[in-house]
XYZ file of C-alpha atoms in Angstrom:
348
model
C -32.840 67.342 13.181
C -35.817 65.140 14.159
C -34.744 63.037 17.103
C -36.163 59.471 16.945
C -36.372 56.819 19.645
C -36.982 53.275 18.374
C -38.912 50.960 20.714
C -38.996 47.366 19.616
C -38.037 44.072 21.197
C -36.520 42.689 18.009
C -32.806 43.509 17.529
C -33.115 42.938 13.808
C -36.064 45.318 13.418
C -34.233 47.947 15.531
C -31.219 47.622 13.234
C -33.272 47.965 10.067
C -35.163 51.008 11.406
C -31.956 52.623 12.649
C -30.337 52.204 9.227
C -33.287 53.765 7.389
C -33.772 56.653 9.822
C -30.105 57.445 10.083
C -29.808 57.719 6.280
C -32.363 60.545 6.260
C -30.583 63.940 6.232
C -33.001 65.539 8.715
C -33.210 62.724 11.232
C -31.134 60.986 13.832
C -31.742 57.960 16.063
C -31.070 59.139 19.582
C -31.694 55.797 21.222
C -33.169 52.282 21.055
C -35.269 50.443 23.664
C -36.298 46.813 23.670
C -39.209 47.251 26.032
C -41.431 50.086 27.305
C -39.786 50.242 30.673
C -36.405 50.993 29.102
C -38.155 53.428 26.734
C -39.673 55.347 29.646
C -36.179 56.092 31.043
C -34.747 57.003 27.653
C -37.636 59.407 26.923
C -36.791 61.306 30.089
C -33.048 61.466 29.297
C -33.096 61.860 25.517
C -36.252 63.971 24.919
C -36.998 62.514 21.464
C -39.279 64.235 19.007
C -40.909 61.011 17.661
C -41.239 57.475 18.919
C -41.576 54.349 16.689
C -43.384 51.889 18.893
C -44.027 48.174 18.384
C -47.384 46.904 19.543
C -46.310 43.503 20.868
C -43.470 43.678 23.420
C -42.452 42.046 26.715
C -43.026 43.573 30.156
C -45.671 45.940 28.828
C -47.630 45.839 25.587
C -47.458 48.806 23.257
C -51.102 49.807 23.786
C -50.736 50.077 27.591
C -47.517 52.001 27.180
C -49.156 54.350 24.631
C -52.079 55.074 27.029
C -49.573 55.936 29.847
C -47.515 58.061 27.518
C -50.461 60.071 26.189
C -51.589 60.674 29.812
C -48.241 61.609 31.330
C -46.044 62.853 28.476
C -47.860 63.238 25.139
C -45.595 63.001 22.113
C -45.780 61.937 18.476
C -45.854 58.164 17.994
C -45.713 56.024 14.786
C -46.928 52.514 15.582
C -45.317 49.451 13.968
C -48.085 46.962 13.239
C -48.576 43.617 11.563
C -50.958 44.394 8.640
C -53.275 41.494 9.314
C -56.860 41.004 10.357
C -55.649 40.311 13.814
C -53.422 43.348 13.877
C -55.982 45.804 12.498
C -58.257 46.306 15.559
C -55.414 46.950 17.967
C -53.681 49.329 15.523
C -56.892 51.346 15.080
C -57.223 51.451 18.888
C -53.727 52.954 18.987
C -54.796 55.697 16.636
C -57.861 56.407 18.821
C -55.576 56.555 21.909
C -53.330 59.188 20.266
C -50.773 57.585 17.907
C -50.260 59.830 14.814
C -49.832 57.013 12.296
C -48.823 53.399 11.775
C -46.743 51.401 9.401
C -46.272 47.708 8.599
C -43.514 46.182 10.675
C -40.657 45.418 8.356
C -40.162 41.776 7.471
C -36.797 40.025 7.741
C -36.627 39.814 3.942
C -37.033 43.571 3.323
C -33.981 44.026 1.060
C -35.961 44.072 -2.194
C -38.602 46.526 -0.901
C -36.333 48.441 1.479
C -36.192 51.553 -0.685
C -39.993 51.922 -0.889
C -40.393 51.070 2.790
C -37.686 53.611 3.759
C -39.449 56.409 1.872
C -42.789 55.669 3.510
C -41.210 55.383 6.994
C -39.342 58.673 6.833
C -42.390 60.457 5.379
C -44.479 59.240 8.273
C -41.905 60.209 10.868
C -41.661 63.730 9.306
C -45.410 64.068 9.403
C -45.510 62.842 12.984
C -42.812 65.347 14.024
C -45.024 68.156 12.733
C -48.276 66.755 13.973
C -50.495 68.673 16.394
C -50.756 66.492 19.467
C -53.087 68.949 21.137
C -55.607 68.397 18.309
C -55.403 64.598 18.735
C -56.089 64.943 22.452
C -58.969 67.422 21.890
C -60.525 65.086 19.326
C -60.326 62.144 21.809
C -62.199 64.220 24.397
C -64.834 65.369 21.924
C -65.354 61.786 20.712
C -66.298 60.879 24.232
C -69.044 63.526 24.335
C -72.353 62.239 23.028
C -73.557 65.780 22.350
C -70.480 66.780 20.343
C -72.709 67.370 17.259
C -76.436 68.236 17.090
C -78.425 65.014 16.651
C -81.408 66.624 14.931
C -83.158 64.668 12.243
C -85.007 66.091 9.257
C -85.916 65.699 5.632
C -82.620 65.701 3.700
C -82.092 66.047 0.015
C -82.714 62.660 -1.673
C -80.294 63.459 -4.529
C -77.340 64.763 -2.559
C -74.038 62.963 -2.116
C -71.180 63.835 0.288
C -67.582 62.818 -0.356
C -64.775 62.861 2.245
C -61.045 62.385 1.707
C -58.366 62.030 4.417
C -55.003 60.570 5.256
C -52.777 60.924 8.335
C -55.046 61.542 11.339
C -58.100 60.838 9.143
C -59.483 57.713 10.874
C -60.358 59.707 13.958
C -61.226 62.901 12.075
C -63.749 61.026 9.862
C -65.286 59.495 12.981
C -65.684 62.898 14.567
C -67.536 64.206 11.423
C -69.897 61.259 10.975
C -70.434 59.807 14.432
C -73.564 61.823 15.293
C -75.041 62.428 11.870
C -78.685 61.213 11.902
C -79.585 57.766 10.625
C -81.571 59.172 7.690
C -78.811 61.477 6.480
C -77.788 61.625 2.823
C -75.211 59.054 1.635
C -71.462 59.531 2.217
C -68.551 58.078 0.272
C -65.097 58.074 1.890
C -61.539 57.552 0.742
C -59.075 57.243 3.638
C -55.472 56.210 2.954
C -55.450 52.878 4.701
C -54.071 49.410 3.945
C -56.087 46.369 2.906
C -57.781 44.479 5.789
C -57.681 47.628 7.909
C -60.438 49.325 5.842
C -62.914 46.504 6.661
C -62.027 46.632 10.369
C -62.312 50.430 10.298
C -65.755 50.300 8.651
C -66.883 47.735 11.247
C -65.605 49.929 14.125
C -67.356 53.010 12.701
C -70.575 51.123 12.209
C -70.681 50.306 15.925
C -70.607 53.971 17.024
C -72.486 55.704 14.146
C -76.212 56.259 13.697
C -75.724 55.751 9.930
C -74.857 52.287 8.599
C -71.203 51.979 7.598
C -69.814 49.575 4.968
C -66.538 48.749 3.355
C -67.701 49.516 -0.206
C -68.215 46.593 -2.592
C -68.290 46.735 -6.397
C -71.750 47.514 -7.718
C -73.163 48.266 -4.328
C -76.116 50.724 -4.557
C -75.495 54.011 -2.731
C -78.467 54.802 -0.476
C -79.384 57.441 2.112
C -78.422 56.541 5.649
C -75.308 54.723 4.559
C -71.480 55.414 4.544
C -69.224 53.646 2.097
C -65.501 53.338 2.893
C -63.065 52.605 0.070
C -61.245 49.268 0.460
C -57.553 49.581 1.265
C -56.367 48.210 -2.070
C -58.859 49.574 -4.551
C -59.878 53.041 -5.855
C -63.470 53.881 -5.039
C -65.501 55.740 -7.729
C -69.144 56.570 -8.129
C -71.199 55.598 -11.245
C -74.667 56.876 -12.138
C -77.035 54.430 -13.816
C -80.462 55.958 -14.341
C -81.614 57.282 -11.042
C -79.237 55.040 -9.066
C -75.685 55.702 -7.809
C -73.342 52.744 -7.565
C -70.018 52.099 -5.940
C -67.366 51.087 -8.439
C -64.000 49.573 -7.352
C -61.005 50.170 -9.596
C -57.840 48.065 -9.380
C -55.775 50.398 -11.572
C -52.396 51.898 -10.692
C -51.948 54.127 -7.590
C -52.608 57.877 -8.114
C -50.492 60.379 -6.146
C -48.713 57.231 -4.803
C -52.035 56.145 -3.197
C -54.605 53.406 -3.799
C -57.273 54.269 -2.879
C -56.759 57.884 -3.979
C -58.973 60.784 -3.022
C -58.579 62.446 -6.451
C -60.076 59.409 -8.183
C -63.181 59.478 -5.989
C -63.672 63.219 -6.323
C -63.253 63.166 -10.093
C -65.994 60.616 -10.500
C -68.389 62.615 -8.362
C -67.568 65.819 -10.318
C -68.502 63.902 -13.449
C -71.857 62.546 -12.373
C -73.082 64.718 -9.392
C -71.757 68.266 -9.723
C -73.971 70.666 -7.782
C -75.795 67.765 -6.161
C -72.762 66.962 -4.030
C -70.464 68.313 -1.300
C -66.773 67.502 -0.953
C -64.594 67.585 2.149
C -60.800 67.318 2.607
C -59.657 66.438 6.102
C -56.223 66.057 7.740
C -53.448 64.235 5.920
C -49.949 64.582 4.530
C -49.306 65.191 0.848
C -51.676 66.719 -1.725
C -53.996 63.904 -2.792
C -57.513 65.169 -3.302
C -56.621 68.829 -3.811
C -57.030 68.815 -7.600
C -60.090 66.605 -7.317
C -61.690 69.009 -4.866
C -61.106 71.890 -7.242
C -62.742 69.938 -10.047
C -65.679 69.237 -7.688
C -65.970 72.964 -6.879
C -65.815 73.827 -10.626
C -68.618 71.273 -11.327
C -70.892 73.113 -8.898
C -70.320 71.153 -5.653
C -69.878 72.948 -2.361
C -66.431 72.160 -0.969
C -64.909 72.302 2.524
C -61.324 72.071 3.758
C -60.391 71.424 7.348
C -58.536 74.333 8.957
C -54.932 74.266 10.023
C -55.488 74.496 13.781
C -57.714 71.449 13.946
C -55.737 69.285 11.498
C -53.318 66.711 12.885
C -51.320 67.133 9.688
C -52.130 70.148 7.547
C -50.940 68.808 4.236
C -53.923 67.814 2.052
C -56.147 70.678 3.311
C -53.301 73.136 2.771
C -52.776 71.929 -0.813
C -56.484 72.253 -1.506
C -56.633 75.757 -0.006
C -53.625 76.883 -2.074
C -55.450 75.814 -5.244
C -58.578 77.694 -4.202
C -60.461 74.380 -4.125
C -62.497 75.048 -1.011
C -65.657 77.241 -0.781
C -65.078 77.299 2.942
C -62.481 76.392 5.589
C -63.775 75.038 8.893
C -62.460 73.531 12.145
C -63.116 69.810 12.442
C -65.873 70.164 15.070
C -67.994 72.438 12.837
C -67.963 70.331 9.681
C -70.795 67.950 10.586
C -73.173 70.804 11.363
C -72.257 72.452 8.033
C -72.877 69.258 6.077
C -76.358 68.972 7.632
C -77.075 72.550 6.556
C -75.840 71.764 2.991
C -78.081 68.667 2.869
C -81.200 70.503 3.882
C -81.155 73.750 1.898
C -79.490 75.440 -1.061
C -76.447 77.673 -0.449
């Protein structure tokens, strides 16, 4: 059984979460805390496997508590966040500190959507219970090192496109891959499972630390070297070729693999138009989105990479791709950027 401790100052929210989690056959709520100070004592006495943690609480805010927790007693945490422009930066900060994942805080009128919300919540708790905390901590340390990746510049292929797909743990994994790539590197398109509003904030945060220029992709935007394009949180991102130009296309069709944006949708469009002039990468994440698309990329002539198990926070998507034989190569996270630079400068 996965032992869960709920930390939230709202009695109603605690009741809703308790009901959902207790209904899962492989989970039990071992305790509830209405503030971090109470939670601190309960962690010691109950030894939970996963924490659900509200960001805004009395006595100590969730971010401060999370920092202390990751320093003194690291454990899997799923943050409960308000999915708003105001809530996005602090939630992304929580992921950079060490939270495994986040979820929209349930509203008081959740009855109609409770079933869907319940499925997502228990999926995220299961993924968090199996997450590699040691990898999150190592990634944080590497992100603080300016020489984590070679910073060499060079003449890169003008007609080469790189595509990256990720989910749980992906916001930090993507950052580790792209943060030190040179400013003149070949273009990169990214699908990360992320809600609306958060994708724009995420692109802005990445842009501040990367040498390349990072955008939340817009419809019809020309794809150019030196730029990274992040799929919006409520649209599929695809690539369209018009003459010698590549364009971002946003698609508002139904979710694929329960996701919008979906990695398979992006990879399929690149397999159609780019083939051997592209590279595809699957990073950490739960589920199997992107596995079939990566295989189609490989079959079209692209060079494909999957993140290895030891460096993945959640080895779901990379495992699914590996089991299909979709990857040409499996690499630890800290070796992927160097490999992409090699692929962009010479033929394999």
